[in-house]
CSV table of C-alpha atoms in Angstrom, one decimal:
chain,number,residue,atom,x,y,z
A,21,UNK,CA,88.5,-113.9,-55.2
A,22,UNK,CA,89.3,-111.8,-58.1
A,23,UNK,CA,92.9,-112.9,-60.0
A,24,UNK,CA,95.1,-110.9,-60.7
A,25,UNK,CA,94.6,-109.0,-63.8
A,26,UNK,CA,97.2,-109.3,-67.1
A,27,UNK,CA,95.8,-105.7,-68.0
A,28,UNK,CA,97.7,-102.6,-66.6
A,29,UNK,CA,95.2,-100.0,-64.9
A,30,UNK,CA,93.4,-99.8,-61.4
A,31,UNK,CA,91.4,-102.7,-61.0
A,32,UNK,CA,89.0,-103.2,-57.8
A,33,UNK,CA,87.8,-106.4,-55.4
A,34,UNK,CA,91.5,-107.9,-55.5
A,35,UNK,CA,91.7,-109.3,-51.6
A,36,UNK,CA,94.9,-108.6,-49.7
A,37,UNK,CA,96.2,-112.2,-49.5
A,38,UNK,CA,96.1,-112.4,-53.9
A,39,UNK,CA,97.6,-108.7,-54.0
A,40,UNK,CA,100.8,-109.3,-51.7
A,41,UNK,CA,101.2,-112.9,-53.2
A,42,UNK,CA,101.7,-111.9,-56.4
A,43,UNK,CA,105.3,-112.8,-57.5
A,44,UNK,CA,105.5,-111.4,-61.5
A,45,UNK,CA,105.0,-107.5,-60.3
A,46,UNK,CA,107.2,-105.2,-57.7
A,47,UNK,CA,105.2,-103.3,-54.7
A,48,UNK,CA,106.7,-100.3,-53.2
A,49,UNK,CA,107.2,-102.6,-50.2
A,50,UNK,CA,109.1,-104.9,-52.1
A,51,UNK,CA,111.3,-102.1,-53.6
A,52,UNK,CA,112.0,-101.1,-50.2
A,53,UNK,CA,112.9,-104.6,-49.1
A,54,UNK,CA,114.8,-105.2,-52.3
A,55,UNK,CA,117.1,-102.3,-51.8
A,56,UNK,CA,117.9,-103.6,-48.4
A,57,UNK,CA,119.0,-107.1,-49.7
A,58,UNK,CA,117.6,-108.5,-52.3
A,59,UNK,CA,118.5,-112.6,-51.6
A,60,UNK,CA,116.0,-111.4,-48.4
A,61,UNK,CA,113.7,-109.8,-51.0
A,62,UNK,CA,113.0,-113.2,-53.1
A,63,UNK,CA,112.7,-115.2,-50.0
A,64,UNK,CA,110.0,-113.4,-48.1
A,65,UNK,CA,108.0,-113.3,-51.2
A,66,UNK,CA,108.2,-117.0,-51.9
A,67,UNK,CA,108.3,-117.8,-47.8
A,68,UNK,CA,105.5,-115.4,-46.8
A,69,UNK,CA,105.2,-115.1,-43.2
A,70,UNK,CA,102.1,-116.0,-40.8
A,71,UNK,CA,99.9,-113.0,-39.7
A,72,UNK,CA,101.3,-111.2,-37.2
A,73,UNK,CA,99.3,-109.6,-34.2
A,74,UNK,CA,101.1,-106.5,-34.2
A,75,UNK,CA,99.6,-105.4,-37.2
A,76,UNK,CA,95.9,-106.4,-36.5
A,77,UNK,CA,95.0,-103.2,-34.8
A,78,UNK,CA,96.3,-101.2,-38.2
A,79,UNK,CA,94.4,-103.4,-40.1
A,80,UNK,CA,91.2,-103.2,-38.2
A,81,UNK,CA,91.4,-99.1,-37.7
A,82,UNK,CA,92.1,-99.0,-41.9
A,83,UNK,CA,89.4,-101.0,-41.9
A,84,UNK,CA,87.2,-98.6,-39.9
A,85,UNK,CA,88.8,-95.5,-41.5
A,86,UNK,CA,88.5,-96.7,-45.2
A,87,UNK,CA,85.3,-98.7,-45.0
A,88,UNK,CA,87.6,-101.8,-47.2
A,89,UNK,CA,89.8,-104.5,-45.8
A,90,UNK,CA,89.4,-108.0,-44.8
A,91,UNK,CA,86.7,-108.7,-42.0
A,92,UNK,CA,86.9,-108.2,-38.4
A,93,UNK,CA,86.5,-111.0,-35.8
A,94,UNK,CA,85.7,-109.4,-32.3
A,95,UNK,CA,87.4,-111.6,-30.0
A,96,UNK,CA,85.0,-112.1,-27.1
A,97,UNK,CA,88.2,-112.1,-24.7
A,98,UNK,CA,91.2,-109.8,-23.1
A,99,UNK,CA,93.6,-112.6,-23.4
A,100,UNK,CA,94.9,-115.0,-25.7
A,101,UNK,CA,96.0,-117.4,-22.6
A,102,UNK,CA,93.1,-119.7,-23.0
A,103,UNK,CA,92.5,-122.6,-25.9
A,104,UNK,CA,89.1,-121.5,-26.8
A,105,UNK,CA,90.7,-117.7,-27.4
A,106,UNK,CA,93.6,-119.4,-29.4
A,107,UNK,CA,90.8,-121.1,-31.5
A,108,UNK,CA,89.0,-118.4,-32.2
A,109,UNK,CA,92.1,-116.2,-33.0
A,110,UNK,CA,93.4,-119.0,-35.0
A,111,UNK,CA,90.1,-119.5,-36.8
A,112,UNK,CA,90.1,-115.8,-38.1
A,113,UNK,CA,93.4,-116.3,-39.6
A,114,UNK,CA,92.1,-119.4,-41.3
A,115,UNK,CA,89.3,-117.6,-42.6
A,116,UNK,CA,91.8,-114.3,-43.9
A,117,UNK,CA,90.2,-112.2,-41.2
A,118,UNK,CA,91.3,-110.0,-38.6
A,119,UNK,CA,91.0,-110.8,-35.2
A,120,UNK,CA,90.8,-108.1,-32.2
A,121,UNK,CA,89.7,-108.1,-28.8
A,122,UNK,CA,87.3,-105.8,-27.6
A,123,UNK,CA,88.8,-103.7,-26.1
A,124,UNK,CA,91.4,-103.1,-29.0
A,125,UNK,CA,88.2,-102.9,-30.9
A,126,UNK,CA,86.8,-99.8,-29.2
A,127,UNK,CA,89.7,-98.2,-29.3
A,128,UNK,CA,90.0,-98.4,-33.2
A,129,UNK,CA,85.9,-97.2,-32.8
A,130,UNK,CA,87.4,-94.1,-31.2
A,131,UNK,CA,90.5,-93.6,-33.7
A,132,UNK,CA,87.8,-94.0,-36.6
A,133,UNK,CA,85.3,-91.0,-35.2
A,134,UNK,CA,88.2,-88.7,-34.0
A,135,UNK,CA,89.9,-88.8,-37.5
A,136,UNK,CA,86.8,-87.6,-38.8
A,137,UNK,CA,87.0,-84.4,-36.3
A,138,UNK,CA,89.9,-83.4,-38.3
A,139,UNK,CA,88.9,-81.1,-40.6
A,140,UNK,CA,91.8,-81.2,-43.5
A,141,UNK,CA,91.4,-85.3,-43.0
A,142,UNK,CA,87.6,-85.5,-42.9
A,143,UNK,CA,88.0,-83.7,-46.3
A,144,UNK,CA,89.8,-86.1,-47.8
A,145,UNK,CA,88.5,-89.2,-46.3
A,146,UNK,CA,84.8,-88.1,-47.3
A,147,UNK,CA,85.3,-86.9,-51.0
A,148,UNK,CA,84.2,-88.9,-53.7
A,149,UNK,CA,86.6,-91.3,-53.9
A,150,UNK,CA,87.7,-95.3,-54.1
A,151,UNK,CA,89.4,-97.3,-51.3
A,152,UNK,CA,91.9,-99.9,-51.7
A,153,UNK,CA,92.2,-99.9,-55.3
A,154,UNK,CA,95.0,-102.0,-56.9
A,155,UNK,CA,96.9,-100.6,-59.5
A,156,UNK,CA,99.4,-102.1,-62.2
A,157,UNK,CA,102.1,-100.3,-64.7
A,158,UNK,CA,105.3,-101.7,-66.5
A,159,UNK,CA,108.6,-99.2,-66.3
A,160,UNK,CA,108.8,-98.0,-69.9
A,161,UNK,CA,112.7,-98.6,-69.0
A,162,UNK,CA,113.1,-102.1,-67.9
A,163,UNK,CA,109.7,-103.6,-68.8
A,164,UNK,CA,109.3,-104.7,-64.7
A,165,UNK,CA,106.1,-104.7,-63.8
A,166,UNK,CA,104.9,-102.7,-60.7
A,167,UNK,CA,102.1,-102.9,-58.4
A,168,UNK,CA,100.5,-100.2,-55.9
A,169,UNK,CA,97.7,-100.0,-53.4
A,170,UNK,CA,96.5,-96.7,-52.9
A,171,UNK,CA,94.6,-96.6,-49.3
A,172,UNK,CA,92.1,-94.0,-50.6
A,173,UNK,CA,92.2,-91.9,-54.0
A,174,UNK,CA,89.9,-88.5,-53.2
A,175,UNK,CA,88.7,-86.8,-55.9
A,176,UNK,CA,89.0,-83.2,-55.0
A,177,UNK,CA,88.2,-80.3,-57.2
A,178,UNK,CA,91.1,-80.1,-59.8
A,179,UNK,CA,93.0,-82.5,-58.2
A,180,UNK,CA,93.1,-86.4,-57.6
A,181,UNK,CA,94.6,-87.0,-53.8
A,182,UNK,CA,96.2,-90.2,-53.0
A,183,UNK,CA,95.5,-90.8,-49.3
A,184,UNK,CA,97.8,-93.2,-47.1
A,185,UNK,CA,96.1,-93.8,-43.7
A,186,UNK,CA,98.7,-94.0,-40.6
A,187,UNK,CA,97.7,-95.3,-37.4
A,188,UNK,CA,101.5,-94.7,-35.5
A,189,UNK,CA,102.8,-94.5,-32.1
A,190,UNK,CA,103.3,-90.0,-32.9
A,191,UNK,CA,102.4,-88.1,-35.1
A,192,UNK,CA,103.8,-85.0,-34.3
A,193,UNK,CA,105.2,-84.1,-37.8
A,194,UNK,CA,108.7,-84.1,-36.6
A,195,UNK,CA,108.4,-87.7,-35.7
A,196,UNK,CA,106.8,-88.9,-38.5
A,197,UNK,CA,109.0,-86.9,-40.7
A,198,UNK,CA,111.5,-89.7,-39.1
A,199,UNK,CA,109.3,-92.5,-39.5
A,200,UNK,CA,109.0,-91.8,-43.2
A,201,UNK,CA,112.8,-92.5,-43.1
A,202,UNK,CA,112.9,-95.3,-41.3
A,203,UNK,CA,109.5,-97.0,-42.8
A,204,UNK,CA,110.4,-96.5,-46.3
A,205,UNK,CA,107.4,-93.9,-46.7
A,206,UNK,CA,109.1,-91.3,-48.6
A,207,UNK,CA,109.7,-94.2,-51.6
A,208,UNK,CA,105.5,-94.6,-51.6
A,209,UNK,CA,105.0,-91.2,-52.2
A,210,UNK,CA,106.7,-91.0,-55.9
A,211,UNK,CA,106.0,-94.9,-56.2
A,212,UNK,CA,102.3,-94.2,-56.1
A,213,UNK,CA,102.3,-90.7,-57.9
A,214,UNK,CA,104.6,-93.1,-60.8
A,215,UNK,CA,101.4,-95.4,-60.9
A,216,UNK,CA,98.6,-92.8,-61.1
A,217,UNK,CA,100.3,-91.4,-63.9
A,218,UNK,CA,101.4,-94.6,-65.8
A,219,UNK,CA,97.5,-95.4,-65.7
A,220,UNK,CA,96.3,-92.3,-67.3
A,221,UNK,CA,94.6,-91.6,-63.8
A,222,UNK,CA,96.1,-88.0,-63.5
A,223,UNK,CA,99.3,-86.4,-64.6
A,224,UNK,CA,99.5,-84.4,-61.2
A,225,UNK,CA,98.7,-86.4,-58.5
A,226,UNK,CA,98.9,-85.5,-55.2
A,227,UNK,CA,100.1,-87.5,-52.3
A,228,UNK,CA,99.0,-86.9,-49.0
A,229,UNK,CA,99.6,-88.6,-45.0
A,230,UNK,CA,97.1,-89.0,-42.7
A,231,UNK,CA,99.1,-90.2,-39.1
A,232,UNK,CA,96.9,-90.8,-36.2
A,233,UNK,CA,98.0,-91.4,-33.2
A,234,UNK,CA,97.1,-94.6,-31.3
A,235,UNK,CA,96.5,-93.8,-27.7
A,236,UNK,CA,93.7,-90.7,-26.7
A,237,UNK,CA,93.4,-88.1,-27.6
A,238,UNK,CA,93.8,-90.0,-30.8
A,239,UNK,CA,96.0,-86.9,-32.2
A,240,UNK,CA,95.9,-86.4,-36.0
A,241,UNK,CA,98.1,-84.7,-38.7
A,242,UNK,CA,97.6,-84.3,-42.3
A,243,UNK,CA,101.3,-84.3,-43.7
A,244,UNK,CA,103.3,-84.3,-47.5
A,245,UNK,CA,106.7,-84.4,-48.6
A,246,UNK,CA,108.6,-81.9,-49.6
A,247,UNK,CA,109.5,-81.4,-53.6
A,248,UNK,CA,113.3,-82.4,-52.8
A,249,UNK,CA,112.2,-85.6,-50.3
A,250,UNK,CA,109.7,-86.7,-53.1
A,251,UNK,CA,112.8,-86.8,-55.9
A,252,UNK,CA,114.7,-88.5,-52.9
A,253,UNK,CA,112.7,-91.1,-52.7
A,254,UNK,CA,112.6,-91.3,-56.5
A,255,UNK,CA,115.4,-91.9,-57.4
A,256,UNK,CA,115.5,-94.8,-54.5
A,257,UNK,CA,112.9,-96.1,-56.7
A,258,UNK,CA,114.4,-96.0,-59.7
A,259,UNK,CA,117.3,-97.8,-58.5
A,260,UNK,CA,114.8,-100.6,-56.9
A,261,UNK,CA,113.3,-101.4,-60.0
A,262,UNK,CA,116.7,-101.5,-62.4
A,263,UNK,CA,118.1,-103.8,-59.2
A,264,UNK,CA,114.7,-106.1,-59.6
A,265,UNK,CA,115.1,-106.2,-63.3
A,266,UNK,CA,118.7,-107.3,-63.5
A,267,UNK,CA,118.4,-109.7,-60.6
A,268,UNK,CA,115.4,-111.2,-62.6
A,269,UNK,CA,116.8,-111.4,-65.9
A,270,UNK,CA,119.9,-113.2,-64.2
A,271,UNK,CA,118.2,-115.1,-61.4
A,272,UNK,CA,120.6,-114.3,-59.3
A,273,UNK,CA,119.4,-112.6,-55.8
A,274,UNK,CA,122.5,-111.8,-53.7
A,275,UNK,CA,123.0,-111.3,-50.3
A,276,UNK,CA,126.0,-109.5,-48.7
A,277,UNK,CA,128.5,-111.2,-50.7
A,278,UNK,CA,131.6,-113.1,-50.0
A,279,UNK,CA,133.9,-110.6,-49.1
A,280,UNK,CA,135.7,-109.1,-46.3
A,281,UNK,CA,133.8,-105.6,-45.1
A,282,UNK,CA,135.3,-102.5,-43.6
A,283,UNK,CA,132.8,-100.7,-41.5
A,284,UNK,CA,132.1,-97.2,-41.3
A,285,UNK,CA,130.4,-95.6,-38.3
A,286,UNK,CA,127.4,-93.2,-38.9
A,287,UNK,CA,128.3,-89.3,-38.9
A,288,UNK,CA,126.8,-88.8,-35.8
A,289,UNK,CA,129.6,-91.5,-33.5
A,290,UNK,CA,132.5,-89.5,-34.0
A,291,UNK,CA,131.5,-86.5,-32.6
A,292,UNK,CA,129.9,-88.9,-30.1
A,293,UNK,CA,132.7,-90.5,-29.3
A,294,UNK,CA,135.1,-87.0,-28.5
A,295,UNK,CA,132.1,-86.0,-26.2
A,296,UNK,CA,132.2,-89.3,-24.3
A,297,UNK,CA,136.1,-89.1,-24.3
A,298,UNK,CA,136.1,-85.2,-22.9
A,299,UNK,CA,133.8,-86.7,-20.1
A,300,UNK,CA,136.3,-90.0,-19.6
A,301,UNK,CA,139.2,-87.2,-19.1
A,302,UNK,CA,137.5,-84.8,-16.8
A,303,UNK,CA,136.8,-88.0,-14.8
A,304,UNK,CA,140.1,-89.5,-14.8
A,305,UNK,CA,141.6,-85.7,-14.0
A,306,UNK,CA,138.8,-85.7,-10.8
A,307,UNK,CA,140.4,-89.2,-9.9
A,308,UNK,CA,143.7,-88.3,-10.3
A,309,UNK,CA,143.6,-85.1,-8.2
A,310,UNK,CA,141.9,-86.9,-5.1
């Protein structure tokens, strides 16, 4: 296993498990995490969690996709009922590799060679290029260290592409427009372009999606952020790593404080709510005139 490095730059052969335990240097994850709550932030980090078999089958398709991950243990069973598929699954784990049962396996087979009949992504995916890269800068600002991943980095003609490999449930680009909301994905984008540039890598990167859809046809979109989204999710950023470096500097990780909290309901309930009371009326007027 390679450590991790004191020197800032992209540095290869640094495993998963010694990237995400690293507790001196912010991911984009964290960020995300941290601006949620950051009491939650310091524990997960210092608590990781077990593997979880929900994300296997991501792993194992960027594993396909990419060509780099941790290796795959091909289950020879449909079910994890039995002690001797426990054992096995169990054993993987033990061993920092991925587990998957065959036929979740040729799935992923199929997502692999059907991302590759997508033109725009075959492009990208089959440029010169690295996979799974780790990358390290410190904010001139606050002198926090910070830490990225990029799933692929193509070298295209004029421009270096980072690439971040999606296997979701749709990928129509409506949906995953939300997803990017909801997952945190529009703070990677500037988090990743931040590191590129901080290394001396380029000084206008690109940053591009490839979603893929999990069931057949295997459906694939290559999708960015808009300029406005991409500042969005900057300034999130910014505000994640001057959060990180005061709660640092002060030890002090807080939760949802003491207090007493007023709650405000989203935009959307109060025009909800008139709809649902219009429809209460007209029903108590139908009862009333029977």
């Amino acid at each position: 296993m390679t450590p991790i490095p004191s020197d800032d730059g992209l540095h290869p052969n640094i495993t998963d498990i010694n990237y995400h335990a690293d507790l001196e240097s912010l991911s984009s994850t964290g960020a995300k995490s941290l601006l949620d709550c950051p009491a939650k932030f310091d524990y997960g980090r210092r608590n990781p969690s077990k593997p979880k078999q929900e994300y296997d089958f991501g792993h194992v398709t960027h594993k396909l996709v990419l060509g780099e991950g941790a290796d795959i243990v091909i289950v020879p069973f449909e079910e994890w009922r039995t002690n001797e598929a426990k054992a096995m699954r169990d054993q993987a784990y033990a061993e920092h590799k991925i587990p998957i049962k065959p036929s979740q396996y040729a799935i992923a087979q199929q997502m692999a060679a059907a991302v590759l009949e997508h033109p725009l992504a075959a492009k990208l995916l089959q440029a010169p290029g690295y996979s799974e890269l780790s990358g390290y800068w410190h904010d001139p600002l606050t002198g926090v260290r910070c830490r990225y991943r990029p799933d692929r980095l193509a070298e295209l003609p004029g421009r270096i592409v980072c690439v971040d490999y999606k296997s979701t449930k749709d990928a129509n680009p409506v949906q995953f427009a939300k997803a990017s909301i909801d997952y945190g994905y529009i703070q990677s984008d500037p988090w990743y372009r931040a590191g590129l540039e901080a290394n001396g890598i380029t000084d206008d990167p690109a940053f591009i999606f490839i979603a893929q859809e999990k069931t057949a046809p295997y459906l694939v979109s290559v999708l960015q952020h808009d300029p406005d989204d991409v500042q969005r999710g900057r300034e999130l950023n910014r505000a994640a790593i001057d959060l990180y470096a005061h709660c640092r500097d002060t030890n002090h990780w807080p939760g949802y404080g003491d207090g007493l909290h007023t709650m405000r309901m989203p935009g959307w309930h109060a025009p909800q709510h008139e709809s649902r009371m219009e429809a209460i009326t007209r029903m108590s007027e139908i009862a009333t005139a029977a």
